[in-house]
Short mmCIF file of C-alpha atoms in Angstrom, two decimals:
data_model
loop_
_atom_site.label_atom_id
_atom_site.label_comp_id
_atom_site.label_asym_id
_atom_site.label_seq_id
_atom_site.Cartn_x
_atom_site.Cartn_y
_atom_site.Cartn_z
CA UNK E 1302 -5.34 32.84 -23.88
CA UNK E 1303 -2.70 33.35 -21.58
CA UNK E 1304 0.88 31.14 -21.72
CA UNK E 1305 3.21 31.22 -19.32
CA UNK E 1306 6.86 29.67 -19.47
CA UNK E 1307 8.61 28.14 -16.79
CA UNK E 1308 12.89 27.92 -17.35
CA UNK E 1309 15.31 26.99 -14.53
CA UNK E 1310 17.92 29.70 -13.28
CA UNK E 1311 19.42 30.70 -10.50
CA UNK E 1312 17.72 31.47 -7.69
CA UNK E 1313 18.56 31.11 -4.07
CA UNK E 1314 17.32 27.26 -3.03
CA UNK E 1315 15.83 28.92 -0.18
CA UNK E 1316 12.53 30.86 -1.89
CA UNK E 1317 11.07 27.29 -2.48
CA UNK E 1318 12.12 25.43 0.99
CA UNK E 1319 11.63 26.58 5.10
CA UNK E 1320 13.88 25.19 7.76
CA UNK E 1321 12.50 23.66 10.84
CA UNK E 1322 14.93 23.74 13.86
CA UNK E 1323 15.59 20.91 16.17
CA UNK E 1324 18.25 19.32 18.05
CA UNK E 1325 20.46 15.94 17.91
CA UNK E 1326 21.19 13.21 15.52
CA UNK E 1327 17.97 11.03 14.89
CA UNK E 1328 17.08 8.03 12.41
CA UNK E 1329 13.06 7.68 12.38
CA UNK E 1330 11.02 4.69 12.67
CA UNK E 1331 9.88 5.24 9.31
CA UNK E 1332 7.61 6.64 7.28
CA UNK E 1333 4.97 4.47 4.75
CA UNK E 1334 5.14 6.08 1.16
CA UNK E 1335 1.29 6.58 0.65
CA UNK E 1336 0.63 3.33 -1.57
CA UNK E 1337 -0.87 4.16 -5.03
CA UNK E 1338 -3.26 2.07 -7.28
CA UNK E 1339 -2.10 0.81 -10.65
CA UNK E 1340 -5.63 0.34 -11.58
CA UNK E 1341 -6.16 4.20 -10.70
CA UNK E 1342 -2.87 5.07 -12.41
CA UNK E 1343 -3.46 3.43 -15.97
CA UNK E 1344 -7.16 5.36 -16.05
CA UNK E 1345 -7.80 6.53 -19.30
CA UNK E 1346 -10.67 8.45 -21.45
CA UNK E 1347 -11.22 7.99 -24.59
CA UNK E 1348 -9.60 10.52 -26.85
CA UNK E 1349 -11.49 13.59 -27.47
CA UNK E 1350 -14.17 12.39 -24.99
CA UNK E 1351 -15.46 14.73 -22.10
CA UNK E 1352 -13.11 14.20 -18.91
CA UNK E 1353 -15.49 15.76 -16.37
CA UNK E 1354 -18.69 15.36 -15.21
CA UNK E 1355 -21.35 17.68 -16.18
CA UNK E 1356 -24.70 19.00 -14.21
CA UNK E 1357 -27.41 17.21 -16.87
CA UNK E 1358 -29.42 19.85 -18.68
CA UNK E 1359 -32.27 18.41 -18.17
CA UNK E 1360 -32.57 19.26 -14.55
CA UNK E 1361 -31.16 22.64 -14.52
CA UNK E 1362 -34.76 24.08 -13.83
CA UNK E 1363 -35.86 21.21 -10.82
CA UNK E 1364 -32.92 22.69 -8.69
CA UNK E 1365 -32.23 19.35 -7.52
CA UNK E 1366 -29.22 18.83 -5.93
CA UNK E 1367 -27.74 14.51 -5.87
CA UNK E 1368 -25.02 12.70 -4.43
CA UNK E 1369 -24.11 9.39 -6.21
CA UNK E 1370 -21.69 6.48 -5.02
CA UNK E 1371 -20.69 5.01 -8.22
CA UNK E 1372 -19.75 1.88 -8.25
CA UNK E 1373 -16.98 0.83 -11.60
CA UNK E 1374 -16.59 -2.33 -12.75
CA UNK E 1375 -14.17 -3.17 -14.92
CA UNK E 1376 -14.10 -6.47 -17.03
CA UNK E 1377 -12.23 -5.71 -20.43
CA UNK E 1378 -9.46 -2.98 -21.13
CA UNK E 1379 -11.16 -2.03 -24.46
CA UNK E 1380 -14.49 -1.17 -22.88
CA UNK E 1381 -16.03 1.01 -20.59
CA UNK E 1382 -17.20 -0.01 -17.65
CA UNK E 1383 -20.36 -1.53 -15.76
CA UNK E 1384 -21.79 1.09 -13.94
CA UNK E 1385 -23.45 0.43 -10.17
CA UNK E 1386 -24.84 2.54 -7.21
CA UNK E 1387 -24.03 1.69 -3.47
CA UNK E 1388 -27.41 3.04 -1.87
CA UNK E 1389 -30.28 4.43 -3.65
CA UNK E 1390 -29.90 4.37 -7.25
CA UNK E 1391 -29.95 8.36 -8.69
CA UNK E 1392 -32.75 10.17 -10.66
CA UNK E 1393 -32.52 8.76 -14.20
CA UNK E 1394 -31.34 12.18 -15.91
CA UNK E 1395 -28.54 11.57 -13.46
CA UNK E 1396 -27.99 7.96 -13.73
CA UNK E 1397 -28.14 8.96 -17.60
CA UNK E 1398 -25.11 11.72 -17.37
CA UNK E 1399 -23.04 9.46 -15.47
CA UNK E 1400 -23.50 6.65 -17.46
CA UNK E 1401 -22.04 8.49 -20.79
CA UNK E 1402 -19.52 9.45 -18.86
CA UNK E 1403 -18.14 6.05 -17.90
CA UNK E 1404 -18.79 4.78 -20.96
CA UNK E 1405 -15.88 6.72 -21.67
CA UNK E 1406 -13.67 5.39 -19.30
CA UNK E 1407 -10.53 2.90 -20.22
CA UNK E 1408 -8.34 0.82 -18.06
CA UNK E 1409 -5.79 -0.39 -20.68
CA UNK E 1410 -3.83 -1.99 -18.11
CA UNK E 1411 -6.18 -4.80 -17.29
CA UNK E 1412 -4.56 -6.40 -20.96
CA UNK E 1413 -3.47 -9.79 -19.35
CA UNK E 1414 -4.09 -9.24 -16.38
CA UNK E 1415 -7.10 -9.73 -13.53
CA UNK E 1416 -10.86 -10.61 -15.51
CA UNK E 1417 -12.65 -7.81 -12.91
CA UNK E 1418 -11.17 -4.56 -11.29
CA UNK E 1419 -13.61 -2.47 -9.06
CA UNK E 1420 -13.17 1.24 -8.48
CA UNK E 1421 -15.22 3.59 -6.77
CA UNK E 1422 -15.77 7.31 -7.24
CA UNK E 1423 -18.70 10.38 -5.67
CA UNK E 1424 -20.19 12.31 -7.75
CA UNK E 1425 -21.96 15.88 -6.36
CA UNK E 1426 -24.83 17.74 -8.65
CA UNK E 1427 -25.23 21.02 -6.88
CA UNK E 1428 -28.15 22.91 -8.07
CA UNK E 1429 -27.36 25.96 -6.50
CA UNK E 1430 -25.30 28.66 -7.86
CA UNK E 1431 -23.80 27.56 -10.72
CA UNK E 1432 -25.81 24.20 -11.68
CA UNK E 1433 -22.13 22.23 -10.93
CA UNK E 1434 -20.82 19.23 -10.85
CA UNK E 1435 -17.80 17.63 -8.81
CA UNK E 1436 -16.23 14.18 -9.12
CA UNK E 1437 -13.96 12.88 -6.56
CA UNK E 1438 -10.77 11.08 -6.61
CA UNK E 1439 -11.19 7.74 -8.00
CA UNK E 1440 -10.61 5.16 -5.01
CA UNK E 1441 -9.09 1.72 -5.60
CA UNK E 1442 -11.02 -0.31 -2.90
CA UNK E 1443 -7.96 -2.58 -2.51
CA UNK E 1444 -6.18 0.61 -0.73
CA UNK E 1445 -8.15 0.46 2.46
CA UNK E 1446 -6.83 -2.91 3.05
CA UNK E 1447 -3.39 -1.58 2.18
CA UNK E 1448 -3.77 1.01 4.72
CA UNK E 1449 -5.26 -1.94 7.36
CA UNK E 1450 -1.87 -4.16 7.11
CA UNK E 1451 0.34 -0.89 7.38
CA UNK E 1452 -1.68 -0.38 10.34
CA UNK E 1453 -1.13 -3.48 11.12
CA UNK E 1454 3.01 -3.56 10.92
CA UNK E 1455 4.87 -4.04 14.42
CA UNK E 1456 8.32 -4.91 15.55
CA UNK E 1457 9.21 -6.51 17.78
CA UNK E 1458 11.19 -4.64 19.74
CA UNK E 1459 8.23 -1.84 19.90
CA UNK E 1460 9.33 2.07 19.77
CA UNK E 1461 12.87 0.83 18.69
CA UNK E 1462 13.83 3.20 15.34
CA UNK E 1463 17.07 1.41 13.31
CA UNK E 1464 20.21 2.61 14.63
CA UNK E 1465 22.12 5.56 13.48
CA UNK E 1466 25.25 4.77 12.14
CA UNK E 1467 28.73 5.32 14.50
CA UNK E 1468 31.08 6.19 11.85
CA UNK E 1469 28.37 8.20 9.86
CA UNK E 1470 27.75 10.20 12.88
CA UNK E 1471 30.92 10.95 13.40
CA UNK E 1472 31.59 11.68 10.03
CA UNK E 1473 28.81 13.70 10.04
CA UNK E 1474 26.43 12.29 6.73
CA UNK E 1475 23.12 11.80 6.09
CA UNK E 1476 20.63 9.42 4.03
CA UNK E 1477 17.80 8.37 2.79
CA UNK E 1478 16.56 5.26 2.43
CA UNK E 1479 13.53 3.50 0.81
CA UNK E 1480 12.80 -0.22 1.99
CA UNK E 1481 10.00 -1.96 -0.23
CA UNK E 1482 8.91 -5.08 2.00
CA UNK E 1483 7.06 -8.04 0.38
CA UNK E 1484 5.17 -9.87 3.37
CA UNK E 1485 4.41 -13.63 2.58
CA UNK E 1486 3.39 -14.70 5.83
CA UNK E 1487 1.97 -13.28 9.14
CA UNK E 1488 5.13 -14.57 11.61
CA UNK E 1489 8.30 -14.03 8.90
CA UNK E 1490 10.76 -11.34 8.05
CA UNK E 1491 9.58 -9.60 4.34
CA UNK E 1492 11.76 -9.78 1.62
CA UNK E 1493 13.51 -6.41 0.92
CA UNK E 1494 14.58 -3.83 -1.41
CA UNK E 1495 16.15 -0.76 -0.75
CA UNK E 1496 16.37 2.73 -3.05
CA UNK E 1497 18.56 4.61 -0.96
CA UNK E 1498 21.90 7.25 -0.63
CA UNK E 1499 24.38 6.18 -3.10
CA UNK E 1500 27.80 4.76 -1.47
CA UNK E 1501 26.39 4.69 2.17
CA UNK E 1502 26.13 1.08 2.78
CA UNK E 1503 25.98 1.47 6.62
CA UNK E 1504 22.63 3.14 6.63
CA UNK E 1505 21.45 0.20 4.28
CA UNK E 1506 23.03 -2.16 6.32
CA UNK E 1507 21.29 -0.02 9.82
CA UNK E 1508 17.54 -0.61 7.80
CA UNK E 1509 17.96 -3.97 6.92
CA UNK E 1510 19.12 -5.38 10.16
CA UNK E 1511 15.76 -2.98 11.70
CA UNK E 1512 13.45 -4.35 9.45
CA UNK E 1513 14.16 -8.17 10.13
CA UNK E 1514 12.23 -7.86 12.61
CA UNK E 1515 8.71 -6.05 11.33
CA UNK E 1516 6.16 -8.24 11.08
CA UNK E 1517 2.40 -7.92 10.17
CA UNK E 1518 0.36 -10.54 12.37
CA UNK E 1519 -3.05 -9.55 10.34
CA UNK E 1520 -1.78 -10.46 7.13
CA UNK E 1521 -4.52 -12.58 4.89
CA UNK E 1522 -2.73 -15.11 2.66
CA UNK E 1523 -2.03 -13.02 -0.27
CA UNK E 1524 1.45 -11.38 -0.01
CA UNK E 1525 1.40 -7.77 0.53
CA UNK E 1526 4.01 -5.13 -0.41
CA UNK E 1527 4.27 -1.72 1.04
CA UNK E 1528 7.50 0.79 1.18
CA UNK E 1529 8.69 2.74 3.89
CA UNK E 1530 11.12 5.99 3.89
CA UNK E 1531 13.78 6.24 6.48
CA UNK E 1532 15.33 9.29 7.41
CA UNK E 1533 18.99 9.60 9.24
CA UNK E 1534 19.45 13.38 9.86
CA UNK E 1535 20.90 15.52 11.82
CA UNK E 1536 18.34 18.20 13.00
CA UNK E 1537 20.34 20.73 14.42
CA UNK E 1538 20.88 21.50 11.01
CA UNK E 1539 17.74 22.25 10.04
CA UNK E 1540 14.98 19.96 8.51
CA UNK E 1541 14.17 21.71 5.05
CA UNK E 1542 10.52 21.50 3.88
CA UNK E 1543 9.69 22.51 0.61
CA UNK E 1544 7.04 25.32 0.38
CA UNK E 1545 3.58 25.55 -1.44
CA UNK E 1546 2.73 28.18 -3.89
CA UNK E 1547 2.09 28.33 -7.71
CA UNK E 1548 3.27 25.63 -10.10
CA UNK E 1549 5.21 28.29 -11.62
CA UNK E 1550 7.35 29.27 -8.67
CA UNK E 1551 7.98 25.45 -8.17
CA UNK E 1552 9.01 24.92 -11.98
CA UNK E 1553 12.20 27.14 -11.23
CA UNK E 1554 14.10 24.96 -9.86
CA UNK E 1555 13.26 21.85 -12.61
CA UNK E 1556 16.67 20.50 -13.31
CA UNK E 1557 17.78 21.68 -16.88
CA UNK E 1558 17.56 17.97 -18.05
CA UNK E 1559 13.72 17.83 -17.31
CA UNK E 1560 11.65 16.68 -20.05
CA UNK E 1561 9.66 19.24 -22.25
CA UNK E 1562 6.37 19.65 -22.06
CA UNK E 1563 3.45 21.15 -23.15
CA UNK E 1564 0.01 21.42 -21.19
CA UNK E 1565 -3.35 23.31 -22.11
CA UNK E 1566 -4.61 23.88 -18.65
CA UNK E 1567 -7.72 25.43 -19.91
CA UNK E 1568 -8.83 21.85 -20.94
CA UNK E 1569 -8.52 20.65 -17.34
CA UNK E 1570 -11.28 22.50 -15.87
CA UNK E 1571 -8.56 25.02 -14.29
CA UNK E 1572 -7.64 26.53 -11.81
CA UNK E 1573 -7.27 23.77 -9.58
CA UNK E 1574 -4.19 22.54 -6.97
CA UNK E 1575 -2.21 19.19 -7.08
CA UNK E 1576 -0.94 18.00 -3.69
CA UNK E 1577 3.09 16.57 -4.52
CA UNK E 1578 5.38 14.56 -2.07
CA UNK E 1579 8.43 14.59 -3.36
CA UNK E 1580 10.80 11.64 -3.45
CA UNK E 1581 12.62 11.82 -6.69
CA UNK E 1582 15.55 10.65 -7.56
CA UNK E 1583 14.68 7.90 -4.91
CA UNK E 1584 11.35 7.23 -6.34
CA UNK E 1585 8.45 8.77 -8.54
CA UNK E 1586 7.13 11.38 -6.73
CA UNK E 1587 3.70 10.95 -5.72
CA UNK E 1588 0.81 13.13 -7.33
CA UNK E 1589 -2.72 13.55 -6.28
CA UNK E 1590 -5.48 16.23 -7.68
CA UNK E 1591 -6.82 17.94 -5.00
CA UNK E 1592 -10.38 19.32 -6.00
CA UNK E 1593 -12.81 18.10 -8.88
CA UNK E 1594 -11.16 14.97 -10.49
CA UNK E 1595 -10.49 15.22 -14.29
CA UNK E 1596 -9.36 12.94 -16.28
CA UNK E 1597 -7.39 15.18 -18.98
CA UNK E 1598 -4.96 16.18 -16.02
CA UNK E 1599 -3.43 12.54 -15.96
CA UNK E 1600 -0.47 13.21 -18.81
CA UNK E 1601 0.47 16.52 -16.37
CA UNK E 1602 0.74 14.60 -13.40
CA UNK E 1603 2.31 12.23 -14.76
CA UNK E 1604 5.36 14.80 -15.96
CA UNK E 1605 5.05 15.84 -12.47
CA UNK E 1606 6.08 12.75 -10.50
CA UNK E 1607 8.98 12.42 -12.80
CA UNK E 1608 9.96 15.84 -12.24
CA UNK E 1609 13.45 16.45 -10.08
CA UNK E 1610 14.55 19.51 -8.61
CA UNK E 1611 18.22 21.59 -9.09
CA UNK E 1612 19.79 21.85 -5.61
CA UNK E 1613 23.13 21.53 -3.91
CA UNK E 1614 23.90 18.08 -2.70
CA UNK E 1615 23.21 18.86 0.95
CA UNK E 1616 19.85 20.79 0.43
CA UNK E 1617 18.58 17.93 -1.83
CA UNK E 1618 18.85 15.18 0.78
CA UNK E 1619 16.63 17.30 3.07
CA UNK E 1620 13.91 17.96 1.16
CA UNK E 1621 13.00 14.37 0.47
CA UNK E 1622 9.55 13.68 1.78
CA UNK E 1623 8.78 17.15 1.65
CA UNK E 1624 4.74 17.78 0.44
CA UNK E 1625 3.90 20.23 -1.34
CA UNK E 1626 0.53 21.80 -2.30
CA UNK E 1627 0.75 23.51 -6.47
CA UNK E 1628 -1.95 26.00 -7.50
CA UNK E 1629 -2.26 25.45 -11.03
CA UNK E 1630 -3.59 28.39 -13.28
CA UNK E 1631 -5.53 28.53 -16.43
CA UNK E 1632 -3.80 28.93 -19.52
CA UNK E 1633 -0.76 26.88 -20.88
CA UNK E 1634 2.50 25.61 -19.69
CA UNK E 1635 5.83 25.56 -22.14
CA UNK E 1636 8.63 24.11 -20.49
#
């Protein structure tokens, strides 16, 4: 079994991040943070229970191959949940395997809170090759109308970006900064909060005068809450973009104060590659598997959006927002 270990030192910042080129001082209209599901968050198995989906023995000589919409309905934290099909239901060796698996599942969040949460997820049974099969991402319904009010999101004075600063221009600085917006109603100003560049109060001041005026005219009556990244650069410096590659190369440049860990990636039905936007110390970075969802990966990813990079000052404020794509190996991590 192979073990790798992954220590900061001190390499150049610039084998992990490329510079794109451009020209002249810019603030942009803003970028929405890709919202993220609580429900899909808090997702649990149920210690020492299988965390990935399994081709059902049973079949292995039919050579059938099945897609299956499962449909997850959660009413209790403590149990697993009701399992559904959105079209035809599956052959029952099928309908079998996934129900064992779900029985499995655990949303511990739901303590207190709502008395039903719905989540969706695919499931592929290929019978060729290697008898597989693939789950995909768990999907929090509620998202899509997340993504229909961001879509929805004008201002009213349309293609107009918040304005860049005078004395920070001339003095030359940059910032980020991270507006989270609570909408209450379709024709008022959101409530705001920003996460942003410490002791630049101009840029906050720039964001909060821009975002008086967003408003989103499809809103239903529940409030909605969504948070946007603006960006005041100067681009004739150079936009740095962090680069993908292996988890290990990444790990490099941890910050010495990151938290130990210790991962068996062999239990995670390795290899497989994480997709990372990075946002930290604003924010939790964001963290999303890329390939055949398994559940055992959660406590990983979970070190991973809490993860911060060593850079100089300058370096670090341009590589927020950066995405990133890890290839993670088989074996185990020691950090």
């Amino acid at each position: 079994m192979r073990t790798f270990f992954a220590k900061q030192h001190a390499l150049a910042a610039m084998a992990l991040v490329a510079v794109l080129a451009g020209t002249g001082q810019q603030a942009q209209a803003g970028e929405v943070v890709p919202p993220t599901s609580k429900w899909v968050d808090c997702l649990s198995f149920v210690p020492g229970a299988p965390t990935a989906i399994s081709y059902p023995k049973d079949m292995e000589a039919l050579n059938v191959n099945s897609r299956v919409n499962a449909v997850l309905t959660f009413t209790s934290p403590n149990r697993g949940p009701e399992l559904s099909f959105e079209g035809s239901a599956p052959l029952v060796p099928f309908a079998n395997a996934l129900k064992q698996y779900v029985s499995n599942m655990r949303l511990s969040c739901m303590d207190g809170g709502p008395s039903k949460i719905v989540l969706k997820q695919t499931f592929d049974f290929d019978a060729l090759g290697h008898r597989i099969a693939k789950a995909s991402q768990v999907d929090d319904p509620e998202l899509k109308e997340k993504a229909r009010y961001n879509a929805c999101m004008v201002h009213k004075k349309p293609g107009s970006v918040p304005e860049f600063p005078r004395r920070a221009s001339r003095d030359g600085r940059e910032a980020h900064v991270f507006a989270t917006l609570r909408f209450t109603q379709a024709d008022k100003a959101p409530e705001v909060s920003l996460s942003s560049t410490r002791g630049q109060a101009d840029f906050d001041n720039a964001v909060n005068a821009y975002v008086e005026d967003l408003r989103i005219p499809c809103l239903g009556k529940e409030p909605f809450v969504t948070t946007i990244h603006y960006m005041f650069m100067f681009s004739e410096d150079g936009r740095v973009v962090l680069k993908s590659g292996t988890l290990a190369e990444f790990l490099k440049f941890a910050k010495a104060d990151t938290k130990s860990a210790k991962f068996d990636f062999n239990t995670m039905s390795c290899p497989f590659d994480v997709k990372l936007r990075y946002t930290k110390p604003y924010m939790a970075n964001s963290v999303v598997q890329l390939d055949n969802y398994d559940g055992a990966r959660k406590p990983f990813l979970d070190w991973l959006k809490d993860l911060e990079l060593q850079f100089d000052n300058k370096t670090r404020e341009k590589v927020i927002g950066s995405n990133v794509v890890l290839s993670v190996p088989c074996g185990q991590l020691e950090f």
